mmCIF file of C-alpha atoms and ligand atoms in Angstrom:
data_model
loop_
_atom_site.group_PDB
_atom_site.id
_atom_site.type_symbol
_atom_site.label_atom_id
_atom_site.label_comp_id
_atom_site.label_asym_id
_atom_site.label_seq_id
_atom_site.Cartn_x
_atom_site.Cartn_y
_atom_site.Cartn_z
ATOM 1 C CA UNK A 1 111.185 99.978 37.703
ATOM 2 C CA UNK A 2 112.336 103.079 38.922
ATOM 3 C CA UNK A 3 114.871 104.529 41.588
ATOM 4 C CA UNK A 4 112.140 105.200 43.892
ATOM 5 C CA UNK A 5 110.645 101.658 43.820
ATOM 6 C CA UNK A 6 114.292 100.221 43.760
ATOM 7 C CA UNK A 7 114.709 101.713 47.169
ATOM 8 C CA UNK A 8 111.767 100.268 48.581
ATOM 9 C CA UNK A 9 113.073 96.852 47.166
ATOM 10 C CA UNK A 10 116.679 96.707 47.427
ATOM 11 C CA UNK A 11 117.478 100.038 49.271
ATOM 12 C CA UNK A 12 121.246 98.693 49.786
ATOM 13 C CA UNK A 13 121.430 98.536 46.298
ATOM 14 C CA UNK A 14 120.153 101.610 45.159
ATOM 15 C CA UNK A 15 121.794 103.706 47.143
ATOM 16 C CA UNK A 16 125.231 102.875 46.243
ATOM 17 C CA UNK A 17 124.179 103.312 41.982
ATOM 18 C CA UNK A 18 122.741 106.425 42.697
ATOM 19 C CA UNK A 19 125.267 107.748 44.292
ATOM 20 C CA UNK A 20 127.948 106.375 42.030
ATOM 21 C CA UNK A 21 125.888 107.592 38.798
ATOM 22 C CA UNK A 22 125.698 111.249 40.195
ATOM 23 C CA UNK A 23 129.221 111.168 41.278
ATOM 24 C CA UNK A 24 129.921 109.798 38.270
ATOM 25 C CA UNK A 25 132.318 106.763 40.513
ATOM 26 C CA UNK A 26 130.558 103.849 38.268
ATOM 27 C CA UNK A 27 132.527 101.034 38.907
ATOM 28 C CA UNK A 28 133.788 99.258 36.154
ATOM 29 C CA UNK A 29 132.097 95.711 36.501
ATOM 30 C CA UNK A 30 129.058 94.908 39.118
ATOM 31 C CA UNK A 31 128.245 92.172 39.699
ATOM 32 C CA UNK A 32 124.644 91.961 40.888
ATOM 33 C CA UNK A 33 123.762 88.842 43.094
ATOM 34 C CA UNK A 34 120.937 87.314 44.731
ATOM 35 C CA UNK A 35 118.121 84.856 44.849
ATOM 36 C CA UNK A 36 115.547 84.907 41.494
ATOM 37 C CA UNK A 37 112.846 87.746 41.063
ATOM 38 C CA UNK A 38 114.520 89.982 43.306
ATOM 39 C CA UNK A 39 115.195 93.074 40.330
ATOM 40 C CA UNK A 40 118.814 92.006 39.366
ATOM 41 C CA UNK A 41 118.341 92.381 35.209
ATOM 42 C CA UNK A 42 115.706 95.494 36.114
ATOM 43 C CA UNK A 43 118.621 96.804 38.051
ATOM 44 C CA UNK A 44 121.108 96.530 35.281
ATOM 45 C CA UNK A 45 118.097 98.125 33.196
ATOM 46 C CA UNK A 46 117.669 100.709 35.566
ATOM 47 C CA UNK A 47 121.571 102.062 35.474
ATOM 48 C CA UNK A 48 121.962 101.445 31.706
ATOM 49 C CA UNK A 49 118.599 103.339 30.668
ATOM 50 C CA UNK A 50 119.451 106.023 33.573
ATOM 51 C CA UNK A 51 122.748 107.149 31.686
ATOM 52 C CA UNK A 52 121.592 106.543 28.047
ATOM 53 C CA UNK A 53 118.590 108.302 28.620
ATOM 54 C CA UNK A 54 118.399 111.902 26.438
ATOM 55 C CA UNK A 55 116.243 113.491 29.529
ATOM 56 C CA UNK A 56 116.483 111.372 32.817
ATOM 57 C CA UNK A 57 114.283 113.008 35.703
ATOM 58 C CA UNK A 58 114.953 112.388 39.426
ATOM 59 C CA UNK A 59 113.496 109.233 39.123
ATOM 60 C CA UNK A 60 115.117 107.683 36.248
ATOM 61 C CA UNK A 61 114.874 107.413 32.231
ATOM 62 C CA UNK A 62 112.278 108.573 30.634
ATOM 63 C CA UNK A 63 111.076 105.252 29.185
ATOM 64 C CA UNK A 64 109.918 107.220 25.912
ATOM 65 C CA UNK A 65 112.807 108.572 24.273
ATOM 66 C CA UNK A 66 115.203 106.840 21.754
ATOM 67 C CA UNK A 67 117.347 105.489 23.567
ATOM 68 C CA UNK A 68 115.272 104.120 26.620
ATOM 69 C CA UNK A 69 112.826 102.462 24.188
ATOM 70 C CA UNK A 70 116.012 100.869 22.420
ATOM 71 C CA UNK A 71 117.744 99.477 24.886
ATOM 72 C CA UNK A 72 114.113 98.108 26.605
ATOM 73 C CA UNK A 73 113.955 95.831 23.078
ATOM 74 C CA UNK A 74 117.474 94.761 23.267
ATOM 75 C CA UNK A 75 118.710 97.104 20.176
ATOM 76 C CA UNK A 76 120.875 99.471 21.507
ATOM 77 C CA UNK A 77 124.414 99.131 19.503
ATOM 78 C CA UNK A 78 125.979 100.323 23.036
ATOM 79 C CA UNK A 79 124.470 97.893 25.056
ATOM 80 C CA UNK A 80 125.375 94.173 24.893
ATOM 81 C CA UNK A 81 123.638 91.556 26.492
ATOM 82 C CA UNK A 82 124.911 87.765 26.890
ATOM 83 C CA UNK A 83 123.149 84.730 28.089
ATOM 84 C CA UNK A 84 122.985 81.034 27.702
ATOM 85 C CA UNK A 85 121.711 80.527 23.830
ATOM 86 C CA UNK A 86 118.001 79.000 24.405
ATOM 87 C CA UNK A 87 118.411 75.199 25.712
ATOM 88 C CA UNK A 88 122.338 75.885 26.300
ATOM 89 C CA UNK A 89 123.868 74.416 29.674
ATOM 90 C CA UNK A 90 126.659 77.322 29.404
ATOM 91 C CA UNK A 91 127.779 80.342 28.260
ATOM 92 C CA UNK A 92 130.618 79.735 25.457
ATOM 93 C CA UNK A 93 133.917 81.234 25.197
ATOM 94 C CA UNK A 94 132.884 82.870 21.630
ATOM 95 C CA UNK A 95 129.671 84.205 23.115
ATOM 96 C CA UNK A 96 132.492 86.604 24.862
ATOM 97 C CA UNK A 97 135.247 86.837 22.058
ATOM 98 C CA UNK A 98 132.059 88.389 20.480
ATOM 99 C CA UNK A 99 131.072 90.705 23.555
ATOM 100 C CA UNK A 100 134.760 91.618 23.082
ATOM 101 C CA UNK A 101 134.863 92.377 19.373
ATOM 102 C CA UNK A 102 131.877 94.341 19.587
ATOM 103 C CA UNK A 103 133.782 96.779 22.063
ATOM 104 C CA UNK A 104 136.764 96.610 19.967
ATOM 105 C CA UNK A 105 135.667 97.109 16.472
ATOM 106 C CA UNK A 106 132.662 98.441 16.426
ATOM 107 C CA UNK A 107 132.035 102.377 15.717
ATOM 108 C CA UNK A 108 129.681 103.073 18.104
ATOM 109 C CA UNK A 109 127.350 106.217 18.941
ATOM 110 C CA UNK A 110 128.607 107.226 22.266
ATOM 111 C CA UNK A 111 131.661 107.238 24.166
ATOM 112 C CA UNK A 112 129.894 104.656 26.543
ATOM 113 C CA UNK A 113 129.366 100.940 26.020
ATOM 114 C CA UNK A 114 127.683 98.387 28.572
ATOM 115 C CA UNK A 115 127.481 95.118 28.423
ATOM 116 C CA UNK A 116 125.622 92.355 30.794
ATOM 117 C CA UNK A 117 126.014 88.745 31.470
ATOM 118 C CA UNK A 118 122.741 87.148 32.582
ATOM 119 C CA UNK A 119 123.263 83.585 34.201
ATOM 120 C CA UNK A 120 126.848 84.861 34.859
ATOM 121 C CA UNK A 121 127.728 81.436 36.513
ATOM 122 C CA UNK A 122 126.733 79.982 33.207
ATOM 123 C CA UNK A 123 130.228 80.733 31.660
ATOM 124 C CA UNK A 124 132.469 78.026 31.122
ATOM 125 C CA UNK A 125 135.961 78.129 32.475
ATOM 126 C CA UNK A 126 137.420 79.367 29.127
ATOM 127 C CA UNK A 127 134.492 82.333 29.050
ATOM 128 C CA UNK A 128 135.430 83.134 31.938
ATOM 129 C CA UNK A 129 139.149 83.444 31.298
ATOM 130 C CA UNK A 130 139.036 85.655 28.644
ATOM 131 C CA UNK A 131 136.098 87.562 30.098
ATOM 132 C CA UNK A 132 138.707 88.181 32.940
ATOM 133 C CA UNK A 133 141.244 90.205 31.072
ATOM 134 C CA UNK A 134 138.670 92.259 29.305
ATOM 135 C CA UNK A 135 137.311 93.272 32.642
ATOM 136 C CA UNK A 136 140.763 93.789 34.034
ATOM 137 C CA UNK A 137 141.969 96.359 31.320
ATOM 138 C CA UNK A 138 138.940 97.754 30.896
ATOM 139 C CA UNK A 139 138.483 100.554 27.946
ATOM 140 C CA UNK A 140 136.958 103.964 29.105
ATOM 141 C CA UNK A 141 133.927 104.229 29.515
ATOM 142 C CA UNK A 142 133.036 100.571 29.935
ATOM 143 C CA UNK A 143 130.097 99.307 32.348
ATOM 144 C CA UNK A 144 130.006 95.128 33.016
ATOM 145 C CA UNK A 145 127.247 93.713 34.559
ATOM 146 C CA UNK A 146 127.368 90.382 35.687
ATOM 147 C CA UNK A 147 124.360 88.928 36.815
ATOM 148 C CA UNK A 148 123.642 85.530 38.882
ATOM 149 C CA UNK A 149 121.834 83.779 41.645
ATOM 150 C CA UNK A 150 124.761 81.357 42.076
ATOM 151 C CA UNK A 151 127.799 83.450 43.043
ATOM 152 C CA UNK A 152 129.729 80.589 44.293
ATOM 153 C CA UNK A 153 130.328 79.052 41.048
ATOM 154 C CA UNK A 154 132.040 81.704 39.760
ATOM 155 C CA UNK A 155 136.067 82.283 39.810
ATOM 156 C CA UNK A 156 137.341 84.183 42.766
ATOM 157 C CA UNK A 157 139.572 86.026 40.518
ATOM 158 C CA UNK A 158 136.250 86.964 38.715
ATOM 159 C CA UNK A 159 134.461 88.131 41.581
ATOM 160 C CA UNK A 160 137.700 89.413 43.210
ATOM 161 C CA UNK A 161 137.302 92.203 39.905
ATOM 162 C CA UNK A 162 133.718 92.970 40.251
ATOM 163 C CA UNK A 163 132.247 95.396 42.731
ATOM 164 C CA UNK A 164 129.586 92.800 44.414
ATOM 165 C CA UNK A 165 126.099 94.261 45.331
ATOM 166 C CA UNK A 166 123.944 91.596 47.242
ATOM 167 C CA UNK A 167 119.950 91.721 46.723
ATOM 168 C CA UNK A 168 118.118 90.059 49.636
ATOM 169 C CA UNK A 169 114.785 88.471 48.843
ATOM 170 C CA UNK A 170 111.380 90.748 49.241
ATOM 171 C CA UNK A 171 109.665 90.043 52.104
ATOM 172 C CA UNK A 172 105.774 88.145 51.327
ATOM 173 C CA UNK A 173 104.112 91.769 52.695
ATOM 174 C CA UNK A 174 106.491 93.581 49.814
ATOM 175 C CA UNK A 175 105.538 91.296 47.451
ATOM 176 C CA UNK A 176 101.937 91.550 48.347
ATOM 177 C CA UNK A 177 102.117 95.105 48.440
ATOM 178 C CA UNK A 178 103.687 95.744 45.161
ATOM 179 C CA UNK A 179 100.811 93.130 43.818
ATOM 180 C CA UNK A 180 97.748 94.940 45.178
ATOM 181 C CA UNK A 181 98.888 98.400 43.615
ATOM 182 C CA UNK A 182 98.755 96.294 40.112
ATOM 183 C CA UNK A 183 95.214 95.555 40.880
ATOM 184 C CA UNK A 184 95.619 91.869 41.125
ATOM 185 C CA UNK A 185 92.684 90.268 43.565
ATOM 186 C CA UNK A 186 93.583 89.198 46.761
ATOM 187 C CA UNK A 187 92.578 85.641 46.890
ATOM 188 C CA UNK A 188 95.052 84.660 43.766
ATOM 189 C CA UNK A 189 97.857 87.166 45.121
ATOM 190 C CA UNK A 190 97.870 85.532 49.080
ATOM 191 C CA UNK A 191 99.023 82.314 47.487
ATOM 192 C CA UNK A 192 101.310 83.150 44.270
ATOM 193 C CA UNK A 193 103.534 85.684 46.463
ATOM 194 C CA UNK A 194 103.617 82.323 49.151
ATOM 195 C CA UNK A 195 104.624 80.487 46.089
ATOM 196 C CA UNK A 196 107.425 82.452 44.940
ATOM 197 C CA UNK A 197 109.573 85.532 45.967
ATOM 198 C CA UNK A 198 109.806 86.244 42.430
ATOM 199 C CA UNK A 199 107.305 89.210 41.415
ATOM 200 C CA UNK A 200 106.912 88.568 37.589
ATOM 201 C CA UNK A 201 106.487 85.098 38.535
ATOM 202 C CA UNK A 202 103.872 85.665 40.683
ATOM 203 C CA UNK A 203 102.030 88.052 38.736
ATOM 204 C CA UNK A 204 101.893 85.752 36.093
ATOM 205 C CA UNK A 205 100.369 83.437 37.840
ATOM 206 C CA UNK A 206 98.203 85.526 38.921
ATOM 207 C CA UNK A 207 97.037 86.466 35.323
ATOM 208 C CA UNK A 208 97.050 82.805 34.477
ATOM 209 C CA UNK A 209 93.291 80.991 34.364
ATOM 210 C CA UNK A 210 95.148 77.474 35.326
ATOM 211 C CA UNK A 211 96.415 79.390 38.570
ATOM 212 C CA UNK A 212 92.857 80.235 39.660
ATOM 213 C CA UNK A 213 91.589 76.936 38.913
ATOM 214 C CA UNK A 214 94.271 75.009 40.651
ATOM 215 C CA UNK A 215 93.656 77.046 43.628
ATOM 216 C CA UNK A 216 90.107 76.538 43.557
ATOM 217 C CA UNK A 217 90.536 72.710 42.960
ATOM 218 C CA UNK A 218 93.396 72.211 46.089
ATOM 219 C CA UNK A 219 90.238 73.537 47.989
ATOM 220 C CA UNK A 220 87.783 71.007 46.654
ATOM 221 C CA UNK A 221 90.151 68.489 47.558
ATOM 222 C CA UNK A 222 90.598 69.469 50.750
ATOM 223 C CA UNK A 223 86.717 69.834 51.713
ATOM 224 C CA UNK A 224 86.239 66.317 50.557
ATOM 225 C CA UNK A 225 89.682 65.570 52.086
ATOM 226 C CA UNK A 226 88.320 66.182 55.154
ATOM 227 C CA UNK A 227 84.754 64.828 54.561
ATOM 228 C CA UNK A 228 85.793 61.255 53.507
ATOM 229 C CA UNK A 229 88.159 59.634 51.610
ATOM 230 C CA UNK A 230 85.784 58.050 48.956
ATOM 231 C CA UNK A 231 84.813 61.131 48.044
ATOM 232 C CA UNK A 232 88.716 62.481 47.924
ATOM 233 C CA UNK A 233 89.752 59.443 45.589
ATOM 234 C CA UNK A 234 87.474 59.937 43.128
ATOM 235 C CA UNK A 235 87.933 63.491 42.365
ATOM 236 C CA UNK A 236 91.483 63.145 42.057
ATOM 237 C CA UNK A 237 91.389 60.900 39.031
ATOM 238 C CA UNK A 238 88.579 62.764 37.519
ATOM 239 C CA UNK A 239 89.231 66.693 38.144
ATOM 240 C CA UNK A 240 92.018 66.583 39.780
ATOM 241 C CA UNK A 241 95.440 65.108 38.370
ATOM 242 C CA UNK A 242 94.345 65.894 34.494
ATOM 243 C CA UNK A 243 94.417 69.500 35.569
ATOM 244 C CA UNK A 244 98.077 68.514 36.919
ATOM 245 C CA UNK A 245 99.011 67.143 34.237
ATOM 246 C CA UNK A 246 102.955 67.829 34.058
ATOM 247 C CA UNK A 247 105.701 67.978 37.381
ATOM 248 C CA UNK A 248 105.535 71.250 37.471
ATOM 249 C CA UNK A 249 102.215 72.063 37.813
ATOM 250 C CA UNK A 250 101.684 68.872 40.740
ATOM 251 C CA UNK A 251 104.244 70.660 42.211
ATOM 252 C CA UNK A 252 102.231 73.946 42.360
ATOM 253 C CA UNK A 253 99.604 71.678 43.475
ATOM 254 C CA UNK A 254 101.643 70.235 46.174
ATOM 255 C CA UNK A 255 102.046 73.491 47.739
ATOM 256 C CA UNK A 256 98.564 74.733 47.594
ATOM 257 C CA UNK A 257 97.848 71.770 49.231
ATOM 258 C CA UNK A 258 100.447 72.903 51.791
ATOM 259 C CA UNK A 259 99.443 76.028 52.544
ATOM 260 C CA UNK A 260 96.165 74.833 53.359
ATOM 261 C CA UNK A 261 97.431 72.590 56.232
ATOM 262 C CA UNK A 262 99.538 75.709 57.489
ATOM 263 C CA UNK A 263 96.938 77.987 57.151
ATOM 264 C CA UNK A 264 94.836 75.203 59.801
ATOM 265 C CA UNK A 265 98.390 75.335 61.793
ATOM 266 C CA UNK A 266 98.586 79.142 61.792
ATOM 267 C CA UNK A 267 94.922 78.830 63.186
ATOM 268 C CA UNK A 268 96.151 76.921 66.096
ATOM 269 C CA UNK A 269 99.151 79.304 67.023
ATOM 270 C CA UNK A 270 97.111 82.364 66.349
ATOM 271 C CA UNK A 271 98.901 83.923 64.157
ATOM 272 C CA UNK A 272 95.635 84.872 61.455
ATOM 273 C CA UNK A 273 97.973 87.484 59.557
ATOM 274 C CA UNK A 274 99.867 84.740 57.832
ATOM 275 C CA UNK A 275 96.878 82.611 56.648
ATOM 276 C CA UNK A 276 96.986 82.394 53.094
ATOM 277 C CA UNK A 277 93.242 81.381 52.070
ATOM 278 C CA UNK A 278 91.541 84.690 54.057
ATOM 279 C CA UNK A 279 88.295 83.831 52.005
ATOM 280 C CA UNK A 280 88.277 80.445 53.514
ATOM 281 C CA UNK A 281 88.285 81.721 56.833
ATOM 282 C CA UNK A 282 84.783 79.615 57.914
ATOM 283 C CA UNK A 283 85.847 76.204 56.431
ATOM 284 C CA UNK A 284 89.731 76.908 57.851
ATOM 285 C CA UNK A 285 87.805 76.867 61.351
ATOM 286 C CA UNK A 286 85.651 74.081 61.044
ATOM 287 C CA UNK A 287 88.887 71.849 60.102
ATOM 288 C CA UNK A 288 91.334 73.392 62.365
ATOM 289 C CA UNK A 289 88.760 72.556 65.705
ATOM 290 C CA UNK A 290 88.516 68.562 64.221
ATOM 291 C CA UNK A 291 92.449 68.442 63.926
ATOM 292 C CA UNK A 292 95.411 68.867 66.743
ATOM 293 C CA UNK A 293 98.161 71.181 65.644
ATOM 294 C CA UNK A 294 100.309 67.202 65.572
ATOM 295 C CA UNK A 295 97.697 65.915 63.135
ATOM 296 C CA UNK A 296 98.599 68.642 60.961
ATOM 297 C CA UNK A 297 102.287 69.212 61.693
ATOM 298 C CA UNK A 298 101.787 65.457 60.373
ATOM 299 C CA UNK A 299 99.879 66.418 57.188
ATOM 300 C CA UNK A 300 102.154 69.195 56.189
ATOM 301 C CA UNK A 301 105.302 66.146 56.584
ATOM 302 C CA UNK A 302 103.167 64.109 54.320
ATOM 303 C CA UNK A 303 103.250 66.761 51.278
ATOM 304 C CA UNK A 304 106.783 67.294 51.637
ATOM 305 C CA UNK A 305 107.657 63.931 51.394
ATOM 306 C CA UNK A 306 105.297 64.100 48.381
ATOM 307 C CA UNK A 307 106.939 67.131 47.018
ATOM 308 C CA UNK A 308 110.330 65.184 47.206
ATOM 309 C CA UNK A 309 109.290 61.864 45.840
ATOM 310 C CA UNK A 310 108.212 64.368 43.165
ATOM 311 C CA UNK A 311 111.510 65.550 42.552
ATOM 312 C CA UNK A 312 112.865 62.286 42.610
ATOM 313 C CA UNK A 313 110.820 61.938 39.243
ATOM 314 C CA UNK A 314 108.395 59.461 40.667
ATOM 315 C CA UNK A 315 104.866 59.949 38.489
ATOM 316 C CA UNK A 316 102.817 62.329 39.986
ATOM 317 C CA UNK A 317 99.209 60.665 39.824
ATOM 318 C CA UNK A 318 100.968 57.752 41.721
ATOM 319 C CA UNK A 319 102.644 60.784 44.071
ATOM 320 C CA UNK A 320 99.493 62.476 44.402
ATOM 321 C CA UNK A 321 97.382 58.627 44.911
ATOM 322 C CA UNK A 322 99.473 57.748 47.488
ATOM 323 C CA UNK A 323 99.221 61.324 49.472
ATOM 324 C CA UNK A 324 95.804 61.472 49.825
ATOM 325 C CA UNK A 325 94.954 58.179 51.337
ATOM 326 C CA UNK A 326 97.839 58.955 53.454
ATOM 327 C CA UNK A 327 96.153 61.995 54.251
ATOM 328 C CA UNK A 328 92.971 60.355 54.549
ATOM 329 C CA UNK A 329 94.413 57.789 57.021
ATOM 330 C CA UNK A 330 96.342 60.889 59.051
ATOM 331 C CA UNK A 331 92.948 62.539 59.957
ATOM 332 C CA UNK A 332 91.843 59.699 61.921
HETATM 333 ZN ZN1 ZN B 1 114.828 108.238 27.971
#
């Protein structure tokens, strides 16, 4: 990430760092907040490698010398990162007595330290606490980033301190955007960037074989869906849920399943820039003239209530079982 693709993301954002980093008005502690995948940590990345960096250009660190290259593996003796140890529900009170020390004690190769707190919310009360001091006497030359999608459970006296920039979720033609200049085809693209806001998420999918085959599965299912349901029952025992085999993944399933039905429903209102399966454009027709925009307003209901029986931990063959005949029954 650089500035220039910041500003296209989070132009809010970037405009008050850049213009703090040139004035040289950093803040002391930022805390950077806002819904997952929307360039939080590459933000913090993006400052921290922008004023370490041994020849920054307009558009931000080089990415090649020393220091860029350190700090992008996490080994920069200036730079301190914090977040939940793996499997951790919180971030302990000596996981910041050692952020602290570090600053204290520790000889250290420039006059400028920086140090960011990933899953900031994750800090217990006690974290916190002392976390509050240090960032209320802060030593020259100090930069805290705090980082969270859950600003609400922190102390107000915590973000009362910090200087609060907001990032607001990319919009599904961003994300899209930013996915075609990777190179990544279409037809996996339409539905990961309806799956998630998040853009590593999505790319990953992307990348991911399961992803493609799920996809073209949900669309197996729904042709014989939509044919009968003895041909729909079978291939969900057989191809179907063994490909979905943990919660996770149903739930992916869930809402490829969904997007199908809104695709038919985006048929019906017009609207053919937000269908999701373009390449299914013939078979989207064929289904959508057979079904009222009701019958499918009714489908989509069913695979909520799906996705939240689901989440209530019920076992997703039996979630996924009971869907389609309801499905199967709804079509009538
Ligand atoms: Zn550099």
């Amino acid at each position: 990430m650089d500035w220039r693709e910041l500003s296209k993301q989070q132009q809010t954002v970037a405009k008050v760092l850049r213009h703090a980093i040139t004035r040289k008005e950093l803040a002391h502690a930022y805390l950077l907040e806002g819904p997952k995948g929307t360039g939080k940590h590459q933000t913090a990345m993006l400052v921290t490698q922008t004023l370490f960096c041994e020849s920054p250009t307009e558009q931000g660190p080089c990415m090649e010398c020393r220091n860029c290259r350190r700090i992008g593996s996490g080994n920069h003796p200036d730079v301190i990162w914090v977040a939940p140890e793996e499997g951790a529900a919180s971030i302990k009170k000596e996981q910041i007595a050692y952020l602290m020390k570090e600053f204290a004690y520790r000889g250290v190769e420039s006059g400028r330290k920086v140090f960011i707190i990933e899953q900031a919310e994750k800090m217990t009360a006690q974290a916190e606490n002392s976390l509050l001091k240090f960032i209320e006497e802060p030593h020259p030359g100090t930069l805290a980033f705090l980082v969270t999608e859950h600003i609400h459970q922190l102390l107000d006296t915590i973000i009362s301190r910090c200087q609060v920039l907001t990032f607001v979720p990319l919009s599904d033609r961003a994300l899209e955007e930013r996915m075609t200049q990777d190179g990544l085809p279409r037809q996996l693209l339409k539905p990961a960037a309806a799956l998630t806001h998040d853009y590593e998420e999505a790319s990953r999918l992307c990348k991911e074989e399961w992803f493609a085959e799920a996809r073209s599965q949900v669309l197996q299912l729904m042709q014989r869906l939509y044919k009968s349901l003895e041909s729909a029952l079978p291939y969900i025992y057989e191809k179907f849920t063994p490909n979905f085999d943990n919660t996770q993944k149903m739930a992916v399933g869930l809402d490829l399943m969904l997007f199908w039905y809104r695709d038919l429903l985006s048929l019906h209102l017009n609207r053919q820039e937000e269908i999701v399966y373009e390449d299914q454009m013939d078979a989207l027709k064929e289904q959508m003239l057979s079904r009222s925009s009701d019958q499918t307003i009714r489908a989509m209901s069913l695979i909520l209530d799906a996705r939240r029986q689901l989440d209530a931990h019920v076992n997703g063959v039996s979630v996924m079982e009971r869907l389609v005949i309801r499905l199967g029954g709804s079509h009538k």
